[in-house]
Tab-separated table of C-alpha atoms in Angstrom:
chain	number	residue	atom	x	y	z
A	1	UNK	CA	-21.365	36.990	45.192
A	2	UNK	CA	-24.975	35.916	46.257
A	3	UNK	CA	-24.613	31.888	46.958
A	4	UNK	CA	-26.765	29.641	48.614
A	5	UNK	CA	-25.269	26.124	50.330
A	6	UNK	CA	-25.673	22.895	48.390
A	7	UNK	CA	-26.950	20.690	51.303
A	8	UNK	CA	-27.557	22.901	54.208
A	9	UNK	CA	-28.997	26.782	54.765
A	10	UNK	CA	-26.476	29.470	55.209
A	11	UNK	CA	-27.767	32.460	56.613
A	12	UNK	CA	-26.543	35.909	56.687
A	13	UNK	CA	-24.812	37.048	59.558
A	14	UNK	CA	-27.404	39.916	60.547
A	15	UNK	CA	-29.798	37.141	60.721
A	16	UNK	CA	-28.192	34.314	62.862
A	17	UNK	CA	-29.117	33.703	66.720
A	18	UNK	CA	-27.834	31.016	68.780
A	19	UNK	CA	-29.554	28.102	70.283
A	20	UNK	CA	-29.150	26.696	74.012
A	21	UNK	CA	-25.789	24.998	73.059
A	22	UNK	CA	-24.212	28.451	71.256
A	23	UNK	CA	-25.075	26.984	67.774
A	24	UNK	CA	-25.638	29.545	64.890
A	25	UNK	CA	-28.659	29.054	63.368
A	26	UNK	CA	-30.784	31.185	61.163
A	27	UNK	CA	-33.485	33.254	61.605
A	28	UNK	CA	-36.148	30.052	60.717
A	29	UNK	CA	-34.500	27.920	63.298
A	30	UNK	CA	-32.454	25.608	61.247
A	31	UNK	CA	-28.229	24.947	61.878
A	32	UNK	CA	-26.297	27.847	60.055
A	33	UNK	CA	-22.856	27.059	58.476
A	34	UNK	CA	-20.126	29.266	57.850
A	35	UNK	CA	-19.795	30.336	54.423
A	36	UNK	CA	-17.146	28.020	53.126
A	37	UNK	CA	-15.357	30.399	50.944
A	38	UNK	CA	-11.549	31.475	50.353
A	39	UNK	CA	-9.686	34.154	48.640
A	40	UNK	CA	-5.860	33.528	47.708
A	41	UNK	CA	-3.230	35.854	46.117
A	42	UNK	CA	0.059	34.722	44.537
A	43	UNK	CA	2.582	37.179	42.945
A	44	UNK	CA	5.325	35.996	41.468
A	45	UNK	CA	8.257	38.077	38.771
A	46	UNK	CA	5.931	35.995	36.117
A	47	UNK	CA	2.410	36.496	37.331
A	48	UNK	CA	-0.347	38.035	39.778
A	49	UNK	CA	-2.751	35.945	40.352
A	50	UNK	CA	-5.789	36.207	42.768
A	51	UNK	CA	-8.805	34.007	43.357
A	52	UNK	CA	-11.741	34.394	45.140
A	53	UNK	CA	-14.057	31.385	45.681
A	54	UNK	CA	-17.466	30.017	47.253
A	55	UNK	CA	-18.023	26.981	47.111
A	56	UNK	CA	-21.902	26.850	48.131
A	57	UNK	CA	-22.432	29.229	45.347
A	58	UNK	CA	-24.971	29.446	41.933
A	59	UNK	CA	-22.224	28.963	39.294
A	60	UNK	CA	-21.321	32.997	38.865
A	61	UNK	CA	-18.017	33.273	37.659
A	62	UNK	CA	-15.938	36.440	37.142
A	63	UNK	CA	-12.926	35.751	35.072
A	64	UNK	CA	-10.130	37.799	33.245
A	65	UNK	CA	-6.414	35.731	32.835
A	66	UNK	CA	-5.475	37.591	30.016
A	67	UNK	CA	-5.799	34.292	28.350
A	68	UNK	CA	-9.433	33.867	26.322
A	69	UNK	CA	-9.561	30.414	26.037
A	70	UNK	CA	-8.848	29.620	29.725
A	71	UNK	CA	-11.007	32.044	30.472
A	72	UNK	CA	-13.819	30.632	28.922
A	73	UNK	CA	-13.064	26.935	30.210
A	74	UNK	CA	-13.155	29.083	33.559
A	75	UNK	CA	-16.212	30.456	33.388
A	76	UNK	CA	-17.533	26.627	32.630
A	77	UNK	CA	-16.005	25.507	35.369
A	78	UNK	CA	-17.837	27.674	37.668
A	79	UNK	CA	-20.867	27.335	35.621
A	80	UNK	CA	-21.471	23.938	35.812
A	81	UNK	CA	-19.627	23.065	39.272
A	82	UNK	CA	-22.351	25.874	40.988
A	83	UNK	CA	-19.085	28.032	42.280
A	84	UNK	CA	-18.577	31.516	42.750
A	85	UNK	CA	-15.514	32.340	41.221
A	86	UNK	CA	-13.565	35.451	40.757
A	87	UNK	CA	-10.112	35.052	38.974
A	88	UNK	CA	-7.963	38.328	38.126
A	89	UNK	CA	-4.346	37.114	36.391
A	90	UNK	CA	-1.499	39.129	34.886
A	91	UNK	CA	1.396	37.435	33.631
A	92	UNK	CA	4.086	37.446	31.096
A	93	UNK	CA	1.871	36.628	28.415
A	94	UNK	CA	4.481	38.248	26.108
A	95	UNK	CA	6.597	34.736	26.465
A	96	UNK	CA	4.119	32.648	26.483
A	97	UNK	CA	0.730	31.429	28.040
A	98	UNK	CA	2.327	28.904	30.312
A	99	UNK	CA	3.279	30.710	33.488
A	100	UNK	CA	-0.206	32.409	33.854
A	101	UNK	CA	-2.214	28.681	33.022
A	102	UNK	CA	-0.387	27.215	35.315
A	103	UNK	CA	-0.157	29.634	38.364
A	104	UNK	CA	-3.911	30.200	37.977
A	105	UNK	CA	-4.113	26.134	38.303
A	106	UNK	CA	-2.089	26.425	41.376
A	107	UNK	CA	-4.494	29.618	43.134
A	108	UNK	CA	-7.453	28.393	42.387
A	109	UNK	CA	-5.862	24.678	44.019
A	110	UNK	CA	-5.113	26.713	46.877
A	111	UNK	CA	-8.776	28.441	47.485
A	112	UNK	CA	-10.097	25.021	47.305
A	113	UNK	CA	-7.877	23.895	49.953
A	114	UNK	CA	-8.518	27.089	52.112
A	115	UNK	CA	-12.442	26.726	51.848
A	116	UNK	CA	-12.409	23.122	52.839
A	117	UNK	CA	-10.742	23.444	55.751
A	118	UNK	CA	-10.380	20.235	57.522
A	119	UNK	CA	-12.826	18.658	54.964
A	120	UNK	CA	-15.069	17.704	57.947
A	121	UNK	CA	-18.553	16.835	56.733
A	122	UNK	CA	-17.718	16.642	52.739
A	123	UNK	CA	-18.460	13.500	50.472
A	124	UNK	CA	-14.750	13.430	49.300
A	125	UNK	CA	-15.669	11.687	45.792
A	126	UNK	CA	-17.114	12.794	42.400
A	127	UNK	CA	-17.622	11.172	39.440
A	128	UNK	CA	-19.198	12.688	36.457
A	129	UNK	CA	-18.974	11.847	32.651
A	130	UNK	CA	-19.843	14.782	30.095
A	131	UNK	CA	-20.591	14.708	26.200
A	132	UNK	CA	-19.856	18.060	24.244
A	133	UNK	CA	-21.437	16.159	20.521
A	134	UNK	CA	-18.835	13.815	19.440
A	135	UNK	CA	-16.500	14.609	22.937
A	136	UNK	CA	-17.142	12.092	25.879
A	137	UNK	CA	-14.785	12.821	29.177
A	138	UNK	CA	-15.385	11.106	32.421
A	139	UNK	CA	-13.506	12.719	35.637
A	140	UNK	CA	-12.904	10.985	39.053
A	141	UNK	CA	-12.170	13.202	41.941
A	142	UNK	CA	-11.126	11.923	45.325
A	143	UNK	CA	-10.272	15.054	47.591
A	144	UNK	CA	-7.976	12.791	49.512
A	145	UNK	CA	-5.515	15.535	51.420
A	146	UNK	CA	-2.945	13.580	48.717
A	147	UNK	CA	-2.593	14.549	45.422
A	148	UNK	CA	-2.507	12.547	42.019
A	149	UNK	CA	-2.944	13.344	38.460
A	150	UNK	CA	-3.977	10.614	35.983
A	151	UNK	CA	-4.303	12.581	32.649
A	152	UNK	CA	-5.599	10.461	29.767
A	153	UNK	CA	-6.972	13.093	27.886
A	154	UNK	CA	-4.973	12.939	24.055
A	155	UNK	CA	-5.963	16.025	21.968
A	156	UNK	CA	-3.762	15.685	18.672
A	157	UNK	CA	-3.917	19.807	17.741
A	158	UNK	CA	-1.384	21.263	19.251
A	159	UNK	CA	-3.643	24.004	19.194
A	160	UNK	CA	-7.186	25.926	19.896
A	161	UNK	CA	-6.976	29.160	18.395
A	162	UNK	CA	-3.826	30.350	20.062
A	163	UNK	CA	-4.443	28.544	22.985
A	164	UNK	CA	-1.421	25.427	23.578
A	165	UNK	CA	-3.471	22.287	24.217
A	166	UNK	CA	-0.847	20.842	26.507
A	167	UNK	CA	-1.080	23.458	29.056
A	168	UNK	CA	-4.521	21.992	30.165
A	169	UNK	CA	-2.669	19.390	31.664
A	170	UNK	CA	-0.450	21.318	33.740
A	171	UNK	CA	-3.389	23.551	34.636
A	172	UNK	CA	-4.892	19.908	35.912
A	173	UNK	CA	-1.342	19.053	37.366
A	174	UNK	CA	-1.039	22.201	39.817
A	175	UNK	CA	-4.923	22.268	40.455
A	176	UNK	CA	-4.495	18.467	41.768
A	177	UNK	CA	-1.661	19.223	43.843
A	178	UNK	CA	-2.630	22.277	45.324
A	179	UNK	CA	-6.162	21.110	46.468
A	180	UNK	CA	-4.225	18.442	47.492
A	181	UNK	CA	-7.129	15.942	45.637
A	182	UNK	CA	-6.720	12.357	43.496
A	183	UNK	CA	-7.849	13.243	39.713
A	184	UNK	CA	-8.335	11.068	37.425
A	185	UNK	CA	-9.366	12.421	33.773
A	186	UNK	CA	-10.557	9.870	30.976
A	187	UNK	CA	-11.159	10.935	27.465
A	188	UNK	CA	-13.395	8.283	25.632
A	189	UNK	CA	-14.713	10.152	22.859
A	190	UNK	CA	-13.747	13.092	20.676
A	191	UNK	CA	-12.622	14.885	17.648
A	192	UNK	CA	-12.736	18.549	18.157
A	193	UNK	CA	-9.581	20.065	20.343
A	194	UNK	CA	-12.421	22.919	21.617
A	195	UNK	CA	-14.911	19.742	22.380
A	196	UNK	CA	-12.317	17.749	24.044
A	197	UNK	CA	-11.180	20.531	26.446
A	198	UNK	CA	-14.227	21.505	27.425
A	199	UNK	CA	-15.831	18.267	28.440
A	200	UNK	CA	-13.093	17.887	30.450
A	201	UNK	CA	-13.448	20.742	32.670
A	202	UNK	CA	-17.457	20.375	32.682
A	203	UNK	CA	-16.805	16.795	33.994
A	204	UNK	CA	-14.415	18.255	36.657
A	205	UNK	CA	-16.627	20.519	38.089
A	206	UNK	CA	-19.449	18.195	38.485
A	207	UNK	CA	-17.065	15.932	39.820
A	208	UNK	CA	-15.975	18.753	42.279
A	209	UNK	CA	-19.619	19.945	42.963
A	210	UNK	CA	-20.235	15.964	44.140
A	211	UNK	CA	-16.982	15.731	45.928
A	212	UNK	CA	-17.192	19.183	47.967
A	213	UNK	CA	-21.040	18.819	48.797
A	214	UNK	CA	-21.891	18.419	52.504
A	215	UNK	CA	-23.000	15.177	53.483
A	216	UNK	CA	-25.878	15.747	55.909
A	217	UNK	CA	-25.330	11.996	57.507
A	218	UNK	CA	-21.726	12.109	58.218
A	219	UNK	CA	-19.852	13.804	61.404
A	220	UNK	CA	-16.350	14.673	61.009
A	221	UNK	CA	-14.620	13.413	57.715
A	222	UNK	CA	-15.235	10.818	55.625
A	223	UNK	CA	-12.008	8.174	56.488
A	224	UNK	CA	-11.467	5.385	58.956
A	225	UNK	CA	-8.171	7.208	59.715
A	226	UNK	CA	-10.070	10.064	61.071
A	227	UNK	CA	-7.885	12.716	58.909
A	228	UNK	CA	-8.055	14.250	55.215
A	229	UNK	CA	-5.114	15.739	55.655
């Protein structure tokens, strides 16, 4: 996945020289980063699941669940929150959707974690509120090291196609606790289930693309305790 960083150059490793300290930096002289990118795998006797993720990326996104729906709020997700993200799932779809929402949730938690690292250098919060027509949904994300959920998203169809509305919040649930972040989702507008969903994960990836972005100004992270962790 080609991906280029949100606040700083990252240059490919063929082209990076050092300068009189044993910095990287690219071929043009500026500070090269590492790629901050992750890939997880989780197999359980209910699912596979396997993520691969860049963070500093152009919103590519490579998706197959074996769920449509999520899929497509997937594919948003990276769309809109400039991430490269590849997402292969099998699960025991047979039962029921719920094992394979929610252990992708959990993966894709996990890569986040993984490609933050110590969270040195990020701006830590995100805000963003989205419209889809008549839908209006505001997310807060503080990527804390501590983990929260505050779900106020009420979708009265139980479901979208054949897709159970409920599981987006424990998609939300295990993607919270496994980045280890504070979410808060706020629904302040809406009438369509599909519209309603989807401006909620919109608004959480801009939120995430704000909250993960390097912070040119700041050394180390972004707390008077000195730890995100």
């Amino acid at each position: 996945m080609e991906a280029k960083n949100k606040s700083r150059t990252v240059a490919d490793a063929s082209d990076r020289v050092r300068d009189d300290n044993d910095n990287p930096r690219s071929a043009n002289g500026s500070v090269a980063l590492p790629t901050r990118s992750a890939e997880v795998q989780r197999k359980t006797r209910e699912t596979a699941v396997a993520v691969a993720l860049r963070l500093d990326g152009s919103g590519r996104g490579e998706i197959n669940t074996g769920v449509p729906f999520l899929d497509h709020m997937l594919d948003s997700f990276a769309r809109h929150g400039f991430f490269d993200v590849r997402i292969t799932a099998t699960g025991d779809l047979h039962i029921d959707d719920h094992h394979t929402v929610e252990d992708v949730g959990i993966v894709l938690g996990r890569a986040f974690r993984q490609a933050l690292g110590d969270r040195s250098g990020i701006r830590r919060f995100g805000n963003a509120t989205v419209p889809l027509d008549e839908a209006l949904c505001t997310a807060v994300v503080d990527i804390s090291g501590r983990s929260y959920l505050a779900y106020n998203i009420e979708v009265r169809e139980e479901r979208v196609g054949n897709f159970q509305t409920i599981l987006v919040h424990d998609f939300m649930k295990a993607m919270a606790d496994e980045t280890g972040m504070n979410l808060h989702l706020n629904l302040h507008a809406g009438r369509n289930p599909h519209h309603i969903v989807e401006a909620t994960f919109k608004a959480l990836a801009r939120a995430m693309d704000q909250a993960t972005a390097v912070e040119p100004r700041l050394s180390g992270v972004l707390s008077t305790k000195g730890t995100l962790s």
